[in-house]
Amino acid sequence: MDAMQIASAIFLILVLAFLFPRAKHMFLNSPKAESGDWSSALLPLIAVVGFVVILIWLVSQ
Amino acid sequence: MNNYNPTITSTSAVSINKVLRNTYMLLSLTLLFSAVTATASMLLQVSHVVSLVCSFGALGLIWFVLPRTAHSAAGIGIVFAITGLLGFGLGPILNHYLALSNGSQLIATSLGGTGIIFMALSGYVLTTKRDFSFMGGFLMVGLIIAVLAMVANLFLQIPALSLALSSAIILIMSGLILFDTSRIVNGGETNYVTATVSLYLSLYNIFVSLLHLLGIFGGDE
């Protein structure tokens, strides 16, 4: 284990400390999804997955 | 009873368009500035230690300085400082990939891919005007789990986990682009300085994770 690994771990732990209160607030205060909300969000995310797969296929040719 | 008030509706639409326009303008400028600092960092051949110091600096600015300056003109300077530092920190990663025989192709593909993902997701939200604020809690929990796994993988060094994490980060950041853009479009975000930083961080993470994925599958090492 070198100093860079430890420094990177400290950085990520600080990122967690930064994110945690915001995540808690968002988790408690986010509006609940209505019917159809998740499908409208999943559609573009699935398209992103497909696009990334195409990019991987292109560079691996 | 009809509560429709055309004056209020048109005023808020103008205000939302102004936030959106300012966000995209500032985002474009900060991306250009990042490209300049990344090029400088590549030419100077800075080490990974400098890159990490830049990341610490950017995190410090986002955590402690941005919330105090986001509502003033100084906030714009802070956004440039954050994006400049993050761009400068990219130098060692880009030099690593440029050392591969197809490195420039990988970087160009990642850059183009990130741009297409951003434009497609933004276009989707701007066209549908759907409210994705319900995703906030889910995305943040996902992000925390991903960062925890990253800490573990720093020591475990499992290649499959690294691959899974890059894929997860691309998905989470794509979700955050939907979330942030819908907040602007639906009036939930009225500060273009914080909106720019959020979108910039999503783009930055998508670019780095995509580069990592493409490097694994297409790098000629």
mmCIF file of C-alpha atoms in Angstrom:
data_model
loop_
_atom_site.group_PDB
_atom_site.id
_atom_site.type_symbol
_atom_site.label_atom_id
_atom_site.label_comp_id
_atom_site.label_asym_id
_atom_site.label_seq_id
_atom_site.Cartn_x
_atom_site.Cartn_y
_atom_site.Cartn_z
ATOM 1 C CA MET A 1 0.000 0.000 0.000
ATOM 2 C CA ASP A 2 1.595 3.279 -1.077
ATOM 3 C CA ALA A 3 1.027 6.883 -0.091
ATOM 4 C CA MET A 4 -0.980 7.600 -3.251
ATOM 5 C CA GLN A 5 -3.480 4.859 -2.400
ATOM 6 C CA ILE A 6 -3.922 6.252 1.112
ATOM 7 C CA ALA A 7 -4.261 9.828 -0.189
ATOM 8 C CA SER A 8 -6.814 8.665 -2.796
ATOM 9 C CA ALA A 9 -8.758 6.824 -0.081
ATOM 10 C CA ILE A 10 -8.754 9.981 2.083
ATOM 11 C CA PHE A 11 -10.021 11.976 -0.906
ATOM 12 C CA LEU A 12 -12.870 9.509 -1.523
ATOM 13 C CA ILE A 13 -13.786 9.480 2.191
ATOM 14 C CA LEU A 14 -13.966 13.289 2.088
ATOM 15 C CA VAL A 15 -16.201 13.006 -1.000
ATOM 16 C CA LEU A 16 -18.428 10.650 1.039
ATOM 17 C CA ALA A 17 -18.503 13.112 3.938
ATOM 18 C CA PHE A 18 -19.531 15.823 1.460
ATOM 19 C CA LEU A 19 -22.201 13.676 -0.193
ATOM 20 C CA PHE A 20 -23.751 12.042 2.870
ATOM 21 C CA PRO A 21 -25.799 14.959 4.325
ATOM 22 C CA ARG A 22 -26.956 15.945 0.837
ATOM 23 C CA ALA A 23 -27.928 12.360 0.036
ATOM 24 C CA LYS A 24 -29.839 12.059 3.312
ATOM 25 C CA HIS A 25 -31.693 15.303 2.617
ATOM 26 C CA MET A 26 -32.524 14.293 -0.946
ATOM 27 C CA PHE A 27 -33.564 10.797 0.100
ATOM 28 C CA LEU A 28 -35.966 12.153 2.734
ATOM 29 C CA ASN A 29 -37.328 15.033 0.656
ATOM 30 C CA SER A 30 -37.469 13.691 -2.894
ATOM 31 C CA PRO A 31 -41.014 13.518 -4.246
ATOM 32 C CA LYS A 32 -42.376 10.014 -4.736
ATOM 33 C CA ALA A 33 -42.421 8.649 -8.280
ATOM 34 C CA GLU A 34 -45.791 8.497 -9.987
ATOM 35 C CA SER A 35 -46.827 5.826 -12.436
ATOM 36 C CA GLY A 36 -44.834 6.098 -15.649
ATOM 37 C CA ASP A 37 -42.052 8.180 -14.065
ATOM 38 C CA TRP A 38 -39.555 5.334 -13.826
ATOM 39 C CA SER A 39 -40.202 4.093 -17.341
ATOM 40 C CA SER A 40 -39.619 7.612 -18.695
ATOM 41 C CA ALA A 41 -36.293 7.726 -16.805
ATOM 42 C CA LEU A 42 -35.208 4.192 -17.688
ATOM 43 C CA LEU A 43 -35.736 4.695 -21.425
ATOM 44 C CA PRO A 44 -32.897 7.253 -21.894
ATOM 45 C CA LEU A 45 -30.653 5.370 -19.432
ATOM 46 C CA ILE A 46 -31.067 2.139 -21.421
ATOM 47 C CA ALA A 47 -30.233 4.162 -24.551
ATOM 48 C CA VAL A 48 -27.021 5.354 -22.821
ATOM 49 C CA VAL A 49 -26.097 1.725 -22.019
ATOM 50 C CA GLY A 50 -26.688 0.752 -25.660
ATOM 51 C CA PHE A 51 -24.614 3.683 -26.886
ATOM 52 C CA VAL A 52 -21.697 2.822 -24.563
ATOM 53 C CA VAL A 53 -21.829 -0.807 -25.755
ATOM 54 C CA ILE A 54 -21.603 0.449 -29.369
ATOM 55 C CA LEU A 55 -18.600 2.651 -28.482
ATOM 56 C CA ILE A 56 -16.866 -0.307 -26.796
ATOM 57 C CA TRP A 57 -17.561 -2.477 -29.850
ATOM 58 C CA LEU A 58 -16.171 0.251 -32.143
ATOM 59 C CA VAL A 59 -12.880 0.650 -30.262
ATOM 60 C CA SER A 60 -12.389 -3.097 -29.842
ATOM 61 C CA GLN A 61 -12.584 -3.724 -33.640
ATOM 62 C CA MET B 1 -61.855 27.839 -10.468
ATOM 63 C CA ASN B 2 -59.191 28.543 -13.047
ATOM 64 C CA ASN B 3 -55.893 29.537 -11.380
ATOM 65 C CA TYR B 4 -54.054 30.181 -14.639
ATOM 66 C CA ASN B 5 -52.212 33.489 -14.547
ATOM 67 C CA PRO B 6 -50.524 34.317 -17.868
ATOM 68 C CA THR B 7 -48.292 37.031 -16.339
ATOM 69 C CA ILE B 8 -46.801 34.739 -13.704
ATOM 70 C CA THR B 9 -46.469 31.846 -16.175
ATOM 71 C CA SER B 10 -44.663 33.928 -18.798
ATOM 72 C CA THR B 11 -42.417 35.564 -16.169
ATOM 73 C CA SER B 12 -41.354 32.193 -14.775
ATOM 74 C CA ALA B 13 -40.816 30.831 -18.299
ATOM 75 C CA VAL B 14 -38.534 33.786 -19.077
ATOM 76 C CA SER B 15 -36.695 33.245 -15.794
ATOM 77 C CA ILE B 16 -36.272 29.497 -16.480
ATOM 78 C CA ASN B 17 -35.009 30.193 -20.013
ATOM 79 C CA LYS B 18 -32.520 32.708 -18.608
ATOM 80 C CA VAL B 19 -31.172 30.168 -16.067
ATOM 81 C CA LEU B 20 -30.950 27.522 -18.801
ATOM 82 C CA ARG B 21 -29.176 29.848 -21.257
ATOM 83 C CA ASN B 22 -26.729 31.124 -18.628
ATOM 84 C CA THR B 23 -26.026 27.559 -17.436
ATOM 85 C CA TYR B 24 -25.231 26.283 -20.930
ATOM 86 C CA MET B 25 -23.126 29.365 -21.717
ATOM 87 C CA LEU B 26 -21.100 29.040 -18.492
ATOM 88 C CA LEU B 27 -20.818 25.266 -18.997
ATOM 89 C CA SER B 28 -19.415 25.779 -22.518
ATOM 90 C CA LEU B 29 -16.871 28.306 -21.274
ATOM 91 C CA THR B 30 -15.781 26.146 -18.342
ATOM 92 C CA LEU B 31 -15.403 23.093 -20.600
ATOM 93 C CA LEU B 32 -13.160 25.141 -22.899
ATOM 94 C CA PHE B 33 -11.191 26.395 -19.900
ATOM 95 C CA SER B 34 -10.824 22.814 -18.638
ATOM 96 C CA ALA B 35 -9.518 21.759 -22.035
ATOM 97 C CA VAL B 36 -6.911 24.536 -21.854
ATOM 98 C CA THR B 37 -5.766 23.584 -18.333
ATOM 99 C CA ALA B 38 -5.747 19.871 -19.252
ATOM 100 C CA THR B 39 -3.533 20.644 -22.267
ATOM 101 C CA ALA B 40 -1.201 22.705 -20.081
ATOM 102 C CA SER B 41 -1.041 19.856 -17.563
ATOM 103 C CA MET B 42 -0.238 17.339 -20.328
ATOM 104 C CA LEU B 43 2.520 19.537 -21.736
ATOM 105 C CA LEU B 44 3.992 20.062 -18.265
ATOM 106 C CA GLN B 45 3.816 16.280 -17.655
ATOM 107 C CA VAL B 46 2.515 16.785 -14.112
ATOM 108 C CA SER B 47 2.466 13.782 -11.801
ATOM 109 C CA HIS B 48 -0.476 11.908 -10.272
ATOM 110 C CA VAL B 49 0.335 13.613 -6.947
ATOM 111 C CA VAL B 50 -0.355 17.030 -8.513
ATOM 112 C CA SER B 51 -3.545 15.604 -10.027
ATOM 113 C CA LEU B 52 -4.723 14.448 -6.591
ATOM 114 C CA VAL B 53 -3.832 17.814 -5.024
ATOM 115 C CA CYS B 54 -5.953 19.511 -7.740
ATOM 116 C CA SER B 55 -8.866 17.194 -6.897
ATOM 117 C CA PHE B 56 -8.527 18.045 -3.187
ATOM 118 C CA GLY B 57 -8.474 21.758 -4.110
ATOM 119 C CA ALA B 58 -11.576 21.437 -6.301
ATOM 120 C CA LEU B 59 -13.441 19.507 -3.588
ATOM 121 C CA GLY B 60 -12.508 22.168 -1.027
ATOM 122 C CA LEU B 61 -13.823 24.924 -3.299
ATOM 123 C CA ILE B 62 -17.081 23.020 -3.978
ATOM 124 C CA TRP B 63 -17.569 22.250 -0.281
ATOM 125 C CA PHE B 64 -16.573 25.476 1.466
ATOM 126 C CA VAL B 65 -16.333 28.356 -1.030
ATOM 127 C CA LEU B 66 -19.029 27.734 -3.654
ATOM 128 C CA PRO B 67 -22.014 27.791 -1.224
ATOM 129 C CA ARG B 68 -20.877 31.229 0.016
ATOM 130 C CA THR B 69 -20.250 32.743 -3.414
ATOM 131 C CA ALA B 70 -22.857 31.050 -5.618
ATOM 132 C CA HIS B 71 -25.201 34.029 -5.414
ATOM 133 C CA SER B 72 -22.587 36.651 -6.257
ATOM 134 C CA ALA B 73 -20.368 37.489 -9.225
ATOM 135 C CA ALA B 74 -17.448 35.843 -7.399
ATOM 136 C CA GLY B 75 -19.242 32.526 -7.908
ATOM 137 C CA ILE B 76 -18.368 32.615 -11.617
ATOM 138 C CA GLY B 77 -14.673 32.928 -10.755
ATOM 139 C CA ILE B 78 -14.990 30.003 -8.338
ATOM 140 C CA VAL B 79 -16.618 27.863 -11.055
ATOM 141 C CA PHE B 80 -13.653 28.586 -13.337
ATOM 142 C CA ALA B 81 -11.241 27.755 -10.495
ATOM 143 C CA ILE B 82 -13.015 24.423 -9.822
ATOM 144 C CA THR B 83 -13.185 23.402 -13.478
ATOM 145 C CA GLY B 84 -9.656 24.619 -14.148
ATOM 146 C CA LEU B 85 -8.303 22.514 -11.280
ATOM 147 C CA LEU B 86 -10.244 19.431 -12.376
ATOM 148 C CA GLY B 87 -9.078 19.933 -15.973
ATOM 149 C CA PHE B 88 -5.460 20.315 -14.803
ATOM 150 C CA GLY B 89 -5.844 17.114 -12.798
ATOM 151 C CA LEU B 90 -6.779 15.223 -15.983
ATOM 152 C CA GLY B 91 -3.286 15.691 -17.468
ATOM 153 C CA PRO B 92 -1.641 12.505 -16.097
ATOM 154 C CA ILE B 93 -4.654 10.343 -17.101
ATOM 155 C CA LEU B 94 -4.654 11.760 -20.636
ATOM 156 C CA ASN B 95 -0.876 11.312 -20.940
ATOM 157 C CA HIS B 96 -1.282 7.687 -19.820
ATOM 158 C CA TYR B 97 -3.793 7.008 -22.610
ATOM 159 C CA LEU B 98 -1.836 9.001 -25.200
ATOM 160 C CA ALA B 99 1.085 6.651 -24.575
ATOM 161 C CA LEU B 100 -1.035 3.819 -26.080
ATOM 162 C CA SER B 101 -0.869 3.349 -29.848
ATOM 163 C CA ASN B 102 -4.607 4.151 -30.222
ATOM 164 C CA GLY B 103 -4.696 6.556 -27.253
ATOM 165 C CA SER B 104 -5.744 9.632 -29.215
ATOM 166 C CA GLN B 105 -8.611 7.620 -30.761
ATOM 167 C CA LEU B 106 -9.756 6.490 -27.297
ATOM 168 C CA ILE B 107 -9.680 10.051 -25.941
ATOM 169 C CA ALA B 108 -11.517 11.446 -28.987
ATOM 170 C CA THR B 109 -14.145 8.676 -28.754
ATOM 171 C CA SER B 110 -14.669 9.330 -25.031
ATOM 172 C CA LEU B 111 -14.943 13.062 -25.619
ATOM 173 C CA GLY B 112 -17.389 12.639 -28.498
ATOM 174 C CA GLY B 113 -19.344 9.973 -26.615
ATOM 175 C CA THR B 114 -19.661 12.205 -23.544
ATOM 176 C CA GLY B 115 -20.886 15.084 -25.726
ATOM 177 C CA ILE B 116 -23.477 12.890 -27.457
ATOM 178 C CA ILE B 117 -24.736 11.442 -24.134
ATOM 179 C CA PHE B 118 -25.066 14.947 -22.667
ATOM 180 C CA MET B 119 -26.835 16.419 -25.700
ATOM 181 C CA ALA B 120 -29.194 13.445 -26.017
ATOM 182 C CA LEU B 121 -30.171 13.457 -22.319
ATOM 183 C CA SER B 122 -30.542 17.255 -22.193
ATOM 184 C CA GLY B 123 -32.579 17.185 -25.414
ATOM 185 C CA TYR B 124 -34.813 14.476 -23.932
ATOM 186 C CA VAL B 125 -35.564 16.556 -20.816
ATOM 187 C CA LEU B 126 -35.985 19.821 -22.741
ATOM 188 C CA THR B 127 -38.376 18.150 -25.189
ATOM 189 C CA THR B 128 -40.466 16.135 -22.745
ATOM 190 C CA LYS B 129 -40.191 18.660 -19.850
ATOM 191 C CA ARG B 130 -40.685 15.718 -17.486
ATOM 192 C CA ASP B 131 -39.865 16.142 -13.821
ATOM 193 C CA PHE B 132 -37.106 13.748 -12.744
ATOM 194 C CA SER B 133 -36.783 15.115 -9.200
ATOM 195 C CA PHE B 134 -38.076 11.773 -7.827
ATOM 196 C CA MET B 135 -34.708 10.251 -8.836
ATOM 197 C CA GLY B 136 -32.669 12.454 -6.463
ATOM 198 C CA GLY B 137 -32.555 10.165 -3.419
ATOM 199 C CA PHE B 138 -32.050 7.032 -5.499
ATOM 200 C CA LEU B 139 -29.139 8.587 -7.451
ATOM 201 C CA MET B 140 -27.399 9.899 -4.329
ATOM 202 C CA VAL B 141 -27.649 6.521 -2.574
ATOM 203 C CA GLY B 142 -26.252 4.891 -5.721
ATOM 204 C CA LEU B 143 -23.417 7.404 -5.788
ATOM 205 C CA ILE B 144 -22.541 6.786 -2.128
ATOM 206 C CA ILE B 145 -22.481 3.013 -2.706
ATOM 207 C CA ALA B 146 -20.270 3.530 -5.774
ATOM 208 C CA VAL B 147 -17.805 5.739 -3.856
ATOM 209 C CA LEU B 148 -17.686 3.209 -0.987
ATOM 210 C CA ALA B 149 -16.921 0.458 -3.504
ATOM 211 C CA MET B 150 -14.203 2.680 -5.024
ATOM 212 C CA VAL B 151 -12.548 3.032 -1.606
ATOM 213 C CA ALA B 152 -12.664 -0.765 -1.183
ATOM 214 C CA ASN B 153 -11.277 -1.332 -4.667
ATOM 215 C CA LEU B 154 -8.331 0.981 -4.022
ATOM 216 C CA PHE B 155 -7.051 -1.770 -1.743
ATOM 217 C CA LEU B 156 -8.666 -4.877 -3.279
ATOM 218 C CA GLN B 157 -7.657 -3.986 -6.875
ATOM 219 C CA ILE B 158 -10.307 -6.217 -8.484
ATOM 220 C CA PRO B 159 -10.419 -5.476 -12.258
ATOM 221 C CA ALA B 160 -14.051 -6.661 -12.640
ATOM 222 C CA LEU B 161 -15.154 -4.333 -9.819
ATOM 223 C CA SER B 162 -13.305 -1.449 -11.447
ATOM 224 C CA LEU B 163 -15.150 -2.182 -14.704
ATOM 225 C CA ALA B 164 -18.512 -2.409 -12.917
ATOM 226 C CA LEU B 165 -17.828 0.867 -11.084
ATOM 227 C CA SER B 166 -17.025 2.769 -14.292
ATOM 228 C CA SER B 167 -20.259 1.467 -15.830
ATOM 229 C CA ALA B 168 -22.242 2.381 -12.704
ATOM 230 C CA ILE B 169 -20.739 5.893 -12.618
ATOM 231 C CA ILE B 170 -21.747 6.492 -16.259
ATOM 232 C CA LEU B 171 -25.326 5.437 -15.421
ATOM 233 C CA ILE B 172 -25.527 7.473 -12.204
ATOM 234 C CA MET B 173 -24.073 10.582 -13.862
ATOM 235 C CA SER B 174 -26.471 10.176 -16.798
ATOM 236 C CA GLY B 175 -29.305 10.043 -14.256
ATOM 237 C CA LEU B 176 -27.924 13.171 -12.597
ATOM 238 C CA ILE B 177 -27.927 14.998 -15.965
ATOM 239 C CA LEU B 178 -31.636 14.131 -16.281
ATOM 240 C CA PHE B 179 -32.215 15.212 -12.672
ATOM 241 C CA ASP B 180 -30.273 18.510 -12.888
ATOM 242 C CA THR B 181 -31.674 19.515 -16.272
ATOM 243 C CA SER B 182 -35.243 18.758 -15.189
ATOM 244 C CA ARG B 183 -34.702 20.846 -12.047
ATOM 245 C CA ILE B 184 -33.709 23.824 -14.234
ATOM 246 C CA VAL B 185 -36.554 23.258 -16.711
ATOM 247 C CA ASN B 186 -39.170 22.906 -13.951
ATOM 248 C CA GLY B 187 -37.925 25.868 -11.915
ATOM 249 C CA GLY B 188 -36.366 23.865 -9.056
ATOM 250 C CA GLU B 189 -32.889 25.239 -9.756
ATOM 251 C CA THR B 190 -32.640 28.995 -10.157
ATOM 252 C CA ASN B 191 -28.899 29.461 -9.682
ATOM 253 C CA TYR B 192 -26.928 28.923 -12.881
ATOM 254 C CA VAL B 193 -23.597 28.821 -11.003
ATOM 255 C CA THR B 194 -24.492 25.709 -8.967
ATOM 256 C CA ALA B 195 -26.342 24.225 -11.964
ATOM 257 C CA THR B 196 -23.178 24.588 -14.066
ATOM 258 C CA VAL B 197 -20.994 22.905 -11.441
ATOM 259 C CA SER B 198 -23.454 19.973 -11.116
ATOM 260 C CA LEU B 199 -23.632 19.416 -14.872
ATOM 261 C CA TYR B 200 -19.861 19.865 -15.250
ATOM 262 C CA LEU B 201 -19.174 17.197 -12.598
ATOM 263 C CA SER B 202 -21.535 14.779 -14.357
ATOM 264 C CA LEU B 203 -19.791 15.382 -17.701
ATOM 265 C CA TYR B 204 -16.337 15.091 -16.119
ATOM 266 C CA ASN B 205 -17.173 11.766 -14.459
ATOM 267 C CA ILE B 206 -18.817 10.348 -17.595
ATOM 268 C CA PHE B 207 -15.731 11.294 -19.638
ATOM 269 C CA VAL B 208 -13.252 9.729 -17.178
ATOM 270 C CA SER B 209 -15.337 6.552 -16.709
ATOM 271 C CA LEU B 210 -15.961 6.156 -20.443
ATOM 272 C CA LEU B 211 -12.244 6.604 -21.129
ATOM 273 C CA HIS B 212 -11.525 3.924 -18.527
ATOM 274 C CA LEU B 213 -14.020 1.496 -20.095
ATOM 275 C CA LEU B 214 -12.786 2.128 -23.634
ATOM 276 C CA GLY B 215 -9.192 1.807 -22.446
ATOM 277 C CA ILE B 216 -9.930 -1.624 -20.950
ATOM 278 C CA PHE B 217 -11.741 -2.969 -24.022
ATOM 279 C CA GLY B 218 -9.895 -1.139 -26.780
ATOM 280 C CA GLY B 219 -6.486 -0.140 -25.403
ATOM 281 C CA ASP B 220 -3.522 -1.605 -27.308
ATOM 282 C CA GLU B 221 -1.231 -2.048 -24.313
#
